[in-house]
PDB file of C-alpha atoms and ligand atoms in Angstrom:
ATOM      1  CA  GLU C   3      92.729 115.652 159.795  1.00  0.00           C
ATOM      2  CA  GLN C   4      92.898 113.656 156.556  1.00  0.00           C
ATOM      3  CA  LEU C   5      89.205 113.476 155.757  1.00  0.00           C
ATOM      4  CA  VAL C   6      87.870 115.929 153.193  1.00  0.00           C
ATOM      5  CA  LEU C   7      84.359 116.648 151.997  1.00  0.00           C
ATOM      6  CA  PHE C   8      83.413 117.003 148.361  1.00  0.00           C
ATOM      7  CA  TYR C   9      80.015 118.264 147.209  1.00  0.00           C
ATOM      8  CA  GLN C  10      78.158 117.112 144.118  1.00  0.00           C
ATOM      9  CA  PRO C  11      75.578 119.598 142.825  1.00  0.00           C
ATOM     10  CA  LYS C  12      72.031 118.357 142.123  1.00  0.00           C
ATOM     11  CA  TYR C  13      70.181 119.741 139.149  1.00  0.00           C
ATOM     12  CA  ASN C  14      66.506 120.658 139.352  1.00  0.00           C
ATOM     13  CA  LEU C  15      65.047 119.991 135.910  1.00  0.00           C
ATOM     14  CA  SER C  16      61.858 121.988 136.307  1.00  0.00           C
ATOM     15  CA  LYS C  17      63.693 125.061 137.590  1.00  0.00           C
ATOM     16  CA  ASP C  18      66.523 124.441 135.129  1.00  0.00           C
ATOM     17  CA  GLU C  19      69.192 125.158 137.747  1.00  0.00           C
ATOM     18  CA  PHE C  20      71.196 123.570 140.547  1.00  0.00           C
ATOM     19  CA  ASP C  21      69.456 123.701 143.891  1.00  0.00           C
ATOM     20  CA  GLY C  22      71.303 121.355 146.198  1.00  0.00           C
ATOM     21  CA  PHE C  23      74.361 119.237 146.904  1.00  0.00           C
ATOM     22  CA  GLU C  24      75.255 115.813 148.192  1.00  0.00           C
ATOM     23  CA  ALA C  25      78.171 115.772 150.635  1.00  0.00           C
ATOM     24  CA  LEU C  26      80.602 112.936 149.846  1.00  0.00           C
ATOM     25  CA  VAL C  27      83.552 112.152 152.071  1.00  0.00           C
ATOM     26  CA  ARG C  28      87.058 111.221 150.857  1.00  0.00           C
ATOM     27  CA  TRP C  29      90.165 110.206 152.751  1.00  0.00           C
ATOM     28  CA  ASN C  30      93.126 112.256 151.586  1.00  0.00           C
ATOM     29  CA  HIS C  31      95.812 109.708 152.426  1.00  0.00           C
ATOM     30  CA  PRO C  32      99.436 110.958 152.568  1.00  0.00           C
ATOM     31  CA  THR C  33     100.742 108.270 150.194  1.00  0.00           C
ATOM     32  CA  LYS C  34      97.635 106.742 148.576  1.00  0.00           C
ATOM     33  CA  GLY C  35      96.019 110.058 147.632  1.00  0.00           C
ATOM     34  CA  LEU C  36      92.231 110.417 147.655  1.00  0.00           C
ATOM     35  CA  VAL C  37      90.683 107.178 148.894  1.00  0.00           C
ATOM     36  CA  SER C  38      87.080 106.505 147.852  1.00  0.00           C
ATOM     37  CA  PRO C  39      84.429 106.164 150.584  1.00  0.00           C
ATOM     38  CA  SER C  40      83.394 102.827 149.104  1.00  0.00           C
ATOM     39  CA  LYS C  41      86.814 101.584 150.255  1.00  0.00           C
ATOM     40  CA  PHE C  42      86.718 102.801 153.862  1.00  0.00           C
ATOM     41  CA  ILE C  43      83.109 103.405 155.002  1.00  0.00           C
ATOM     42  CA  SER C  44      82.462  99.711 155.592  1.00  0.00           C
ATOM     43  CA  VAL C  45      85.700  99.459 157.608  1.00  0.00           C
ATOM     44  CA  ALA C  46      84.627 102.500 159.618  1.00  0.00           C
ATOM     45  CA  GLU C  47      81.308 100.776 160.280  1.00  0.00           C
ATOM     46  CA  GLU C  48      82.963  97.593 161.492  1.00  0.00           C
ATOM     47  CA  SER C  49      85.385  99.476 163.746  1.00  0.00           C
ATOM     48  CA  ASN C  50      82.701 101.767 165.197  1.00  0.00           C
ATOM     49  CA  LEU C  51      84.350 104.870 163.822  1.00  0.00           C
ATOM     50  CA  ILE C  52      81.419 105.625 161.541  1.00  0.00           C
ATOM     51  CA  SER C  53      79.425 107.632 164.072  1.00  0.00           C
ATOM     52  CA  GLU C  54      82.345 109.967 164.687  1.00  0.00           C
ATOM     53  CA  ILE C  55      83.071 110.329 160.963  1.00  0.00           C
ATOM     54  CA  GLY C  56      79.380 110.792 160.214  1.00  0.00           C
ATOM     55  CA  LEU C  57      79.042 113.489 162.838  1.00  0.00           C
ATOM     56  CA  TRP C  58      82.035 115.340 161.394  1.00  0.00           C
ATOM     57  CA  VAL C  59      80.494 115.135 157.898  1.00  0.00           C
ATOM     58  CA  LEU C  60      77.138 116.345 159.199  1.00  0.00           C
ATOM     59  CA  LYS C  61      78.594 119.304 161.097  1.00  0.00           C
ATOM     60  CA  LYS C  62      80.780 120.399 158.210  1.00  0.00           C
ATOM     61  CA  SER C  63      77.926 120.067 155.713  1.00  0.00           C
ATOM     62  CA  CYS C  64      75.592 122.154 157.889  1.00  0.00           C
ATOM     63  CA  ILE C  65      78.185 124.908 158.249  1.00  0.00           C
ATOM     64  CA  PHE C  66      78.820 124.775 154.497  1.00  0.00           C
ATOM     65  CA  ILE C  67      75.166 125.026 153.430  1.00  0.00           C
ATOM     66  CA  LYS C  68      74.378 127.770 155.926  1.00  0.00           C
ATOM     67  CA  GLU C  69      77.234 129.900 154.629  1.00  0.00           C
ATOM     68  CA  PHE C  70      76.420 129.086 150.998  1.00  0.00           C
ATOM     69  CA  ASN C  71      72.754 130.017 151.347  1.00  0.00           C
ATOM     70  CA  GLU C  72      73.536 133.212 153.249  1.00  0.00           C
ATOM     71  CA  GLN C  73      76.147 134.227 150.719  1.00  0.00           C
ATOM     72  CA  HIS C  74      73.988 133.547 147.669  1.00  0.00           C
ATOM     73  CA  ASN C  75      70.609 134.258 149.216  1.00  0.00           C
ATOM     74  CA  LYS C  76      69.415 130.748 148.286  1.00  0.00           C
ATOM     75  CA  ASP C  77      67.548 127.791 149.761  1.00  0.00           C
ATOM     76  CA  PHE C  78      69.845 125.003 148.622  1.00  0.00           C
ATOM     77  CA  ILE C  79      69.621 121.683 150.445  1.00  0.00           C
ATOM     78  CA  VAL C  80      72.631 119.631 151.459  1.00  0.00           C
ATOM     79  CA  ALA C  81      72.170 115.859 151.532  1.00  0.00           C
ATOM     80  CA  VAL C  82      74.288 113.896 153.983  1.00  0.00           C
ATOM     81  CA  ASN C  83      74.663 110.114 153.830  1.00  0.00           C
ATOM     82  CA  ALA C  84      73.825 108.410 157.101  1.00  0.00           C
ATOM     83  CA  SER C  85      75.151 104.893 157.398  1.00  0.00           C
ATOM     84  CA  ALA C  86      72.684 102.306 158.658  1.00  0.00           C
ATOM     85  CA  VAL C  87      75.016 101.652 161.614  1.00  0.00           C
ATOM     86  CA  GLN C  88      75.037 105.345 162.448  1.00  0.00           C
ATOM     87  CA  LEU C  89      71.266 105.602 162.114  1.00  0.00           C
ATOM     88  CA  MET C  90      70.738 102.748 164.570  1.00  0.00           C
ATOM     89  CA  ASP C  91      73.088 104.342 167.114  1.00  0.00           C
ATOM     90  CA  ASP C  92      71.144 105.315 170.266  1.00  0.00           C
ATOM     91  CA  GLY C  93      72.529 108.816 170.336  1.00  0.00           C
ATOM     92  CA  PHE C  94      71.996 109.641 166.667  1.00  0.00           C
ATOM     93  CA  GLU C  95      68.847 111.764 167.029  1.00  0.00           C
ATOM     94  CA  ASP C  96      70.405 113.820 169.836  1.00  0.00           C
ATOM     95  CA  SER C  97      73.587 114.300 167.795  1.00  0.00           C
ATOM     96  CA  VAL C  98      71.656 115.605 164.799  1.00  0.00           C
ATOM     97  CA  PHE C  99      69.530 117.845 167.025  1.00  0.00           C
ATOM     98  CA  ASN C 100      72.661 119.291 168.638  1.00  0.00           C
ATOM     99  CA  VAL C 101      74.404 119.918 165.318  1.00  0.00           C
ATOM    100  CA  ILE C 102      71.348 121.816 164.064  1.00  0.00           C
ATOM    101  CA  LYS C 103      71.344 123.906 167.234  1.00  0.00           C
ATOM    102  CA  GLU C 104      75.104 124.533 167.305  1.00  0.00           C
ATOM    103  CA  THR C 105      75.454 125.446 163.636  1.00  0.00           C
ATOM    104  CA  GLY C 106      72.191 127.383 163.409  1.00  0.00           C
ATOM    105  CA  VAL C 107      71.403 125.763 160.057  1.00  0.00           C
ATOM    106  CA  ASN C 108      67.794 125.793 158.880  1.00  0.00           C
ATOM    107  CA  PRO C 109      66.734 122.106 159.203  1.00  0.00           C
ATOM    108  CA  GLN C 110      64.770 122.513 155.961  1.00  0.00           C
ATOM    109  CA  HIS C 111      68.151 122.845 154.269  1.00  0.00           C
ATOM    110  CA  LEU C 112      69.229 119.388 155.421  1.00  0.00           C
ATOM    111  CA  GLU C 113      68.390 115.989 153.958  1.00  0.00           C
ATOM    112  CA  LEU C 114      69.552 112.659 155.337  1.00  0.00           C
ATOM    113  CA  GLU C 115      70.239 109.926 152.778  1.00  0.00           C
ATOM    114  CA  ILE C 116      69.649 106.464 154.116  1.00  0.00           C
ATOM    115  CA  THR C 117      69.824 103.013 152.569  1.00  0.00           C
ATOM    116  CA  GLU C 118      67.576 100.057 153.087  1.00  0.00           C
ATOM    117  CA  SER C 119      70.218  97.622 154.272  1.00  0.00           C
ATOM    118  CA  LEU C 120      69.273  97.629 157.956  1.00  0.00           C
ATOM    119  CA  PHE C 121      65.526  98.101 157.882  1.00  0.00           C
ATOM    120  CA  VAL C 122      64.820  94.456 157.360  1.00  0.00           C
ATOM    121  CA  SER C 123      65.079  93.579 161.028  1.00  0.00           C
ATOM    122  CA  SER C 124      63.815  96.731 162.712  1.00  0.00           C
ATOM    123  CA  LEU C 125      61.310  98.689 160.687  1.00  0.00           C
ATOM    124  CA  ASP C 126      59.478 100.048 163.758  1.00  0.00           C
ATOM    125  CA  LEU C 127      62.621 101.563 165.195  1.00  0.00           C
ATOM    126  CA  VAL C 128      63.600 103.085 161.850  1.00  0.00           C
ATOM    127  CA  PHE C 129      60.098 104.524 161.554  1.00  0.00           C
ATOM    128  CA  GLU C 130      60.415 106.199 164.967  1.00  0.00           C
ATOM    129  CA  LYS C 131      63.801 107.630 164.168  1.00  0.00           C
ATOM    130  CA  LEU C 132      62.784 108.971 160.786  1.00  0.00           C
ATOM    131  CA  ASN C 133      59.659 110.488 162.280  1.00  0.00           C
ATOM    132  CA  PHE C 134      61.816 112.365 164.773  1.00  0.00           C
ATOM    133  CA  PHE C 135      63.711 113.951 161.862  1.00  0.00           C
ATOM    134  CA  ARG C 136      60.562 114.687 159.880  1.00  0.00           C
ATOM    135  CA  ASN C 137      59.147 116.485 162.911  1.00  0.00           C
ATOM    136  CA  MET C 138      62.247 118.667 162.823  1.00  0.00           C
ATOM    137  CA  GLU C 139      61.531 119.314 159.110  1.00  0.00           C
ATOM    138  CA  ILE C 140      64.648 117.490 157.957  1.00  0.00           C
ATOM    139  CA  SER C 141      64.101 115.682 154.621  1.00  0.00           C
ATOM    140  CA  ILE C 142      64.756 111.958 154.239  1.00  0.00           C
ATOM    141  CA  ALA C 143      65.955 110.354 151.023  1.00  0.00           C
ATOM    142  CA  LEU C 144      65.982 106.660 150.287  1.00  0.00           C
ATOM    143  CA  ASP C 145      69.341 106.145 148.528  1.00  0.00           C
ATOM    144  CA  ASP C 146      70.270 103.535 145.890  1.00  0.00           C
ATOM    145  CA  PHE C 147      66.609 102.674 145.371  1.00  0.00           C
ATOM    146  CA  GLY C 148      66.078  99.605 143.237  1.00  0.00           C
ATOM    147  CA  THR C 149      69.120  97.719 144.479  1.00  0.00           C
ATOM    148  CA  GLY C 150      69.766  95.476 147.476  1.00  0.00           C
ATOM    149  CA  TYR C 151      66.753  94.880 149.661  1.00  0.00           C
ATOM    150  CA  SER C 152      64.509  97.412 147.950  1.00  0.00           C
ATOM    151  CA  SER C 153      60.975  96.949 149.069  1.00  0.00           C
ATOM    152  CA  LEU C 154      57.903  98.930 148.138  1.00  0.00           C
ATOM    153  CA  THR C 155      56.817  98.470 151.765  1.00  0.00           C
ATOM    154  CA  TYR C 156      59.325 101.169 152.732  1.00  0.00           C
ATOM    155  CA  LEU C 157      57.580 103.659 150.498  1.00  0.00           C
ATOM    156  CA  LYS C 158      54.308 102.807 152.179  1.00  0.00           C
ATOM    157  CA  THR C 159      55.444 102.758 155.802  1.00  0.00           C
ATOM    158  CA  LEU C 160      58.389 105.105 156.209  1.00  0.00           C
ATOM    159  CA  PRO C 161      58.086 108.903 156.329  1.00  0.00           C
ATOM    160  CA  ILE C 162      60.511 109.510 153.480  1.00  0.00           C
ATOM    161  CA  THR C 163      60.411 112.561 151.237  1.00  0.00           C
ATOM    162  CA  THR C 164      62.764 111.646 148.388  1.00  0.00           C
ATOM    163  CA  LEU C 165      63.589 108.639 146.273  1.00  0.00           C
ATOM    164  CA  LYS C 166      67.049 108.296 144.733  1.00  0.00           C
ATOM    165  CA  LEU C 167      67.010 105.852 141.880  1.00  0.00           C
ATOM    166  CA  ASP C 168      70.259 103.948 141.567  1.00  0.00           C
ATOM    167  CA  LYS C 169      72.724 104.530 138.737  1.00  0.00           C
ATOM    168  CA  THR C 170      72.525 100.930 137.509  1.00  0.00           C
ATOM    169  CA  PHE C 171      69.146 101.640 135.869  1.00  0.00           C
ATOM    170  CA  ILE C 172      70.454 104.704 134.088  1.00  0.00           C
ATOM    171  CA  ASP C 173      73.624 103.119 132.717  1.00  0.00           C
ATOM    172  CA  ASP C 174      71.764 101.287 129.960  1.00  0.00           C
ATOM    173  CA  ILE C 175      68.579 103.328 129.759  1.00  0.00           C
ATOM    174  CA  VAL C 176      69.398 104.285 126.189  1.00  0.00           C
ATOM    175  CA  SER C 177      69.758 100.698 124.985  1.00  0.00           C
ATOM    176  CA  SER C 178      67.594  98.636 127.324  1.00  0.00           C
ATOM    177  CA  GLU C 179      63.838  98.647 127.001  1.00  0.00           C
ATOM    178  CA  VAL C 180      63.578  96.971 130.409  1.00  0.00           C
ATOM    179  CA  SER C 181      65.639  99.641 132.194  1.00  0.00           C
ATOM    180  CA  LEU C 182      63.636 102.361 130.476  1.00  0.00           C
ATOM    181  CA  THR C 183      60.381 100.777 131.623  1.00  0.00           C
ATOM    182  CA  ILE C 184      61.635 100.377 135.184  1.00  0.00           C
ATOM    183  CA  VAL C 185      62.817 103.985 135.386  1.00  0.00           C
ATOM    184  CA  LYS C 186      59.565 105.227 133.903  1.00  0.00           C
ATOM    185  CA  SER C 187      57.519 103.234 136.418  1.00  0.00           C
ATOM    186  CA  VAL C 188      59.601 104.269 139.424  1.00  0.00           C
ATOM    187  CA  ILE C 189      59.265 107.933 138.433  1.00  0.00           C
ATOM    188  CA  GLN C 190      55.494 107.438 138.208  1.00  0.00           C
ATOM    189  CA  ILE C 191      55.342 105.697 141.593  1.00  0.00           C
ATOM    190  CA  ALA C 192      57.372 108.465 143.209  1.00  0.00           C
ATOM    191  CA  LYS C 193      55.282 111.220 141.692  1.00  0.00           C
ATOM    192  CA  SER C 194      51.944 109.668 142.504  1.00  0.00           C
ATOM    193  CA  THR C 195      52.969 109.029 146.110  1.00  0.00           C
ATOM    194  CA  GLY C 196      54.189 112.595 146.538  1.00  0.00           C
ATOM    195  CA  LEU C 197      57.898 111.841 146.659  1.00  0.00           C
ATOM    196  CA  LYS C 198      60.654 113.860 145.050  1.00  0.00           C
ATOM    197  CA  ILE C 199      62.600 111.738 142.580  1.00  0.00           C
ATOM    198  CA  ILE C 200      66.323 112.087 141.994  1.00  0.00           C
ATOM    199  CA  VAL C 201      68.102 110.011 139.393  1.00  0.00           C
ATOM    200  CA  GLU C 202      71.746 109.238 140.102  1.00  0.00           C
ATOM    201  CA  GLY C 203      74.625 108.677 137.745  1.00  0.00           C
ATOM    202  CA  VAL C 204      73.506 110.628 134.680  1.00  0.00           C
ATOM    203  CA  GLU C 205      76.522 110.963 132.417  1.00  0.00           C
ATOM    204  CA  THR C 206      75.246 111.760 128.920  1.00  0.00           C
ATOM    205  CA  LYS C 207      72.953 114.163 127.125  1.00  0.00           C
ATOM    206  CA  GLU C 208      70.942 111.221 125.753  1.00  0.00           C
ATOM    207  CA  GLN C 209      70.227 109.920 129.250  1.00  0.00           C
ATOM    208  CA  LEU C 210      69.269 113.414 130.362  1.00  0.00           C
ATOM    209  CA  ASN C 211      66.840 113.880 127.456  1.00  0.00           C
ATOM    210  CA  ILE C 212      65.071 110.617 128.238  1.00  0.00           C
ATOM    211  CA  LEU C 213      64.764 111.458 131.937  1.00  0.00           C
ATOM    212  CA  SER C 214      63.523 114.900 131.143  1.00  0.00           C
ATOM    213  CA  THR C 215      60.778 113.462 128.916  1.00  0.00           C
ATOM    214  CA  LEU C 216      59.824 111.006 131.662  1.00  0.00           C
ATOM    215  CA  GLY C 217      59.206 113.908 134.060  1.00  0.00           C
ATOM    216  CA  CYS C 218      62.104 113.265 136.426  1.00  0.00           C
ATOM    217  CA  ASP C 219      62.520 116.048 139.039  1.00  0.00           C
ATOM    218  CA  TYR C 220      66.219 116.010 139.826  1.00  0.00           C
ATOM    219  CA  ILE C 221      69.411 114.810 138.233  1.00  0.00           C
ATOM    220  CA  GLN C 222      72.682 114.058 139.951  1.00  0.00           C
ATOM    221  CA  GLY C 223      75.557 112.945 137.776  1.00  0.00           C
ATOM    222  CA  PHE C 224      78.820 113.651 136.057  1.00  0.00           C
ATOM    223  CA  TYR C 225      76.924 115.158 133.101  1.00  0.00           C
ATOM    224  CA  PHE C 226      76.277 118.257 135.219  1.00  0.00           C
ATOM    225  CA  SER C 227      79.134 117.996 137.698  1.00  0.00           C
ATOM    226  CA  LYS C 228      81.371 115.556 139.494  1.00  0.00           C
ATOM    227  CA  PRO C 229      81.696 115.876 143.277  1.00  0.00           C
ATOM    228  CA  ILE C 230      84.001 118.859 143.819  1.00  0.00           C
ATOM    229  CA  PRO C 231      85.864 120.381 146.769  1.00  0.00           C
ATOM    230  CA  GLU C 232      84.405 123.393 148.572  1.00  0.00           C
ATOM    231  CA  GLU C 233      86.821 125.863 146.967  1.00  0.00           C
ATOM    232  CA  GLU C 234      85.606 124.877 143.506  1.00  0.00           C
ATOM    233  CA  ILE C 235      81.962 125.223 144.520  1.00  0.00           C
ATOM    234  CA  ALA C 236      82.697 128.838 145.306  1.00  0.00           C
ATOM    235  CA  THR C 237      84.164 129.331 141.808  1.00  0.00           C
ATOM    236  CA  LEU C 238      81.354 127.418 140.081  1.00  0.00           C
ATOM    237  CA  PHE C 239      78.674 129.534 141.708  1.00  0.00           C
ATOM    238  CA  ALA C 240      80.592 132.790 141.794  1.00  0.00           C
ATOM    239  CA  LYS C 241      80.319 132.952 138.002  1.00  0.00           C
ATOM    240  CA  ASP C 242      76.757 133.277 136.811  1.00  0.00           C
ATOM    241  CA  ASN C 243      75.189 130.026 137.792  1.00  0.00           C
ATOM    242  CA  VAL C 244      73.270 131.319 140.785  1.00  0.00           C
TER     243      VAL C 244
HETATM  244  P1  C2E A 329      75.980 107.341 147.151  1.00  0.00           P
HETATM  245  O1  C2E A 329      75.467 107.989 148.386  1.00  0.00           O
HETATM  246  O2  C2E A 329      75.004 106.608 146.318  1.00  0.00           O
HETATM  247  O3  C2E A 329      76.664 108.519 146.333  1.00  0.00           O
HETATM  248  C1  C2E A 329      76.683 108.621 144.940  1.00  0.00           C
HETATM  249  C2  C2E A 329      77.974 108.080 144.374  1.00  0.00           C
HETATM  250  O4  C2E A 329      77.866 108.046 142.961  1.00  0.00           O
HETATM  251  C3  C2E A 329      79.196 108.954 144.675  1.00  0.00           C
HETATM  252  O5  C2E A 329      80.330 108.102 144.777  1.00  0.00           O
HETATM  253  C4  C2E A 329      79.291 109.813 143.418  1.00  0.00           C
HETATM  254  O6  C2E A 329      80.582 110.324 143.168  1.00  0.00           O
HETATM  255  C5  C2E A 329      78.909 108.791 142.378  1.00  0.00           C
HETATM  256  N1  C2E A 329      78.384 109.428 141.168  1.00  0.00           N
HETATM  257  C6  C2E A 329      77.556 110.478 141.063  1.00  0.00           C
HETATM  258  N2  C2E A 329      77.266 110.742 139.781  1.00  0.00           N
HETATM  259  C7  C2E A 329      77.934 109.836 139.044  1.00  0.00           C
HETATM  260  C8  C2E A 329      78.046 109.581 137.620  1.00  0.00           C
HETATM  261  O7  C2E A 329      77.470 110.265 136.794  1.00  0.00           O
HETATM  262  N3  C2E A 329      78.838 108.535 137.239  1.00  0.00           N
HETATM  263  C9  C2E A 329      79.506 107.767 138.141  1.00  0.00           C
HETATM  264  N4  C2E A 329      80.261 106.763 137.677  1.00  0.00           N
HETATM  265  N5  C2E A 329      79.414 107.959 139.478  1.00  0.00           N
HETATM  266  C10 C2E A 329      78.641 108.981 139.914  1.00  0.00           C
HETATM  267  P2  C2E A 329      81.370 108.213 145.975  1.00  0.00           P
HETATM  268  O8  C2E A 329      81.586 109.649 146.340  1.00  0.00           O
HETATM  269  O9  C2E A 329      82.557 107.401 145.630  1.00  0.00           O
HETATM  270  O10 C2E A 329      80.594 107.558 147.175  1.00  0.00           O
HETATM  271  C11 C2E A 329      80.291 106.193 147.193  1.00  0.00           C
HETATM  272  C12 C2E A 329      79.384 105.845 148.348  1.00  0.00           C
HETATM  273  O11 C2E A 329      80.064 106.013 149.598  1.00  0.00           O
HETATM  274  C13 C2E A 329      78.161 106.746 148.445  1.00  0.00           C
HETATM  275  O12 C2E A 329      77.187 106.330 147.510  1.00  0.00           O
HETATM  276  C14 C2E A 329      77.770 106.507 149.891  1.00  0.00           C
HETATM  277  O13 C2E A 329      77.047 105.318 150.034  1.00  0.00           O
HETATM  278  C15 C2E A 329      79.117 106.354 150.574  1.00  0.00           C
HETATM  279  N6  C2E A 329      79.466 107.626 151.218  1.00  0.00           N
HETATM  280  C16 C2E A 329      80.065 108.720 150.689  1.00  0.00           C
HETATM  281  N7  C2E A 329      80.201 109.696 151.620  1.00  0.00           N
HETATM  282  C17 C2E A 329      79.667 109.191 152.770  1.00  0.00           C
HETATM  283  C18 C2E A 329      79.499 109.714 154.106  1.00  0.00           C
HETATM  284  O14 C2E A 329      79.838 110.865 154.429  1.00  0.00           O
HETATM  285  N8  C2E A 329      78.918 108.866 155.016  1.00  0.00           N
HETATM  286  C19 C2E A 329      78.482 107.620 154.688  1.00  0.00           C
HETATM  287  N9  C2E A 329      77.912 106.866 155.640  1.00  0.00           N
HETATM  288  N10 C2E A 329      78.637 107.102 153.446  1.00  0.00           N
HETATM  289  C20 C2E A 329      79.217 107.876 152.496  1.00  0.00           C
HETATM  290 MG1   MG A 330      73.964 109.156 148.800  1.00  0.00          MG
HETATM  291 MG1   MG A 331      73.247 106.303 145.750  1.00  0.00          MG
END
């Protein structure tokens, strides 16, 4: 009972408003306080606890977004991170299917965020799995794009809907001509291949202005909001934001 879910709002630049969240897990440890997922997710993967944790995150996120959308009469999407280990689990598709059925969430309000780390060895299997979700009308985002084993092949072969460009390219976008060029090109690739583009880790007005000029669709970053607990979401949106 020590895991908690935070939600980070995503800002839609063309609509000029928030229209989704990413669910981010934290471990509220009795003596250590809030432990970052980057500290314990890999341990959970090694110890096979990740599927159970991931399922809990998924269920809670679906319940959250269903209630949020009903309450505010909105079509916000919640994005849930799926670990590569969890994705490759035999029962993953059934688990997701069952959560959708049990919670009654509209699958169009759910997006799975995946990373490229495990595709290298089993692209066919990943393709099949992702296709299953696309047939259910669940969106698929490729997270941390541009880092690790990024390959343009994934954009060509996998049925993804969204590209999330990693924060490392945004950090120095104001000062680095190379980063600016890379971001510009990735936005163009995404747009011309029909993918939604989200840029992660936007912290300043200057970064935002550049991305806005480059035609970026979505922004996720501390500039708009840090990940916040559910109670604060209610306050944020109870005001006049939605
Ligand atoms: P991610 O999926 O790429 O999530 C984005 C991370 O960037 C989050 O860190 C978020 O707090 C952080 N972030 C967003 N905007 C900014 C910004 O403007 N500045 C800075 N400095 N950071 C920003 P967080 O919550 O610590 O999560 C780290 C990673 O842990 C996530 O990266 C994801 O890979 C993993 N993770 C989190 N929750 C889950 C989960 O439920 N399941 C799985 N499998 N992995 C998770
Ligand atoms: Mg993510
Ligand atoms: Mg990321």
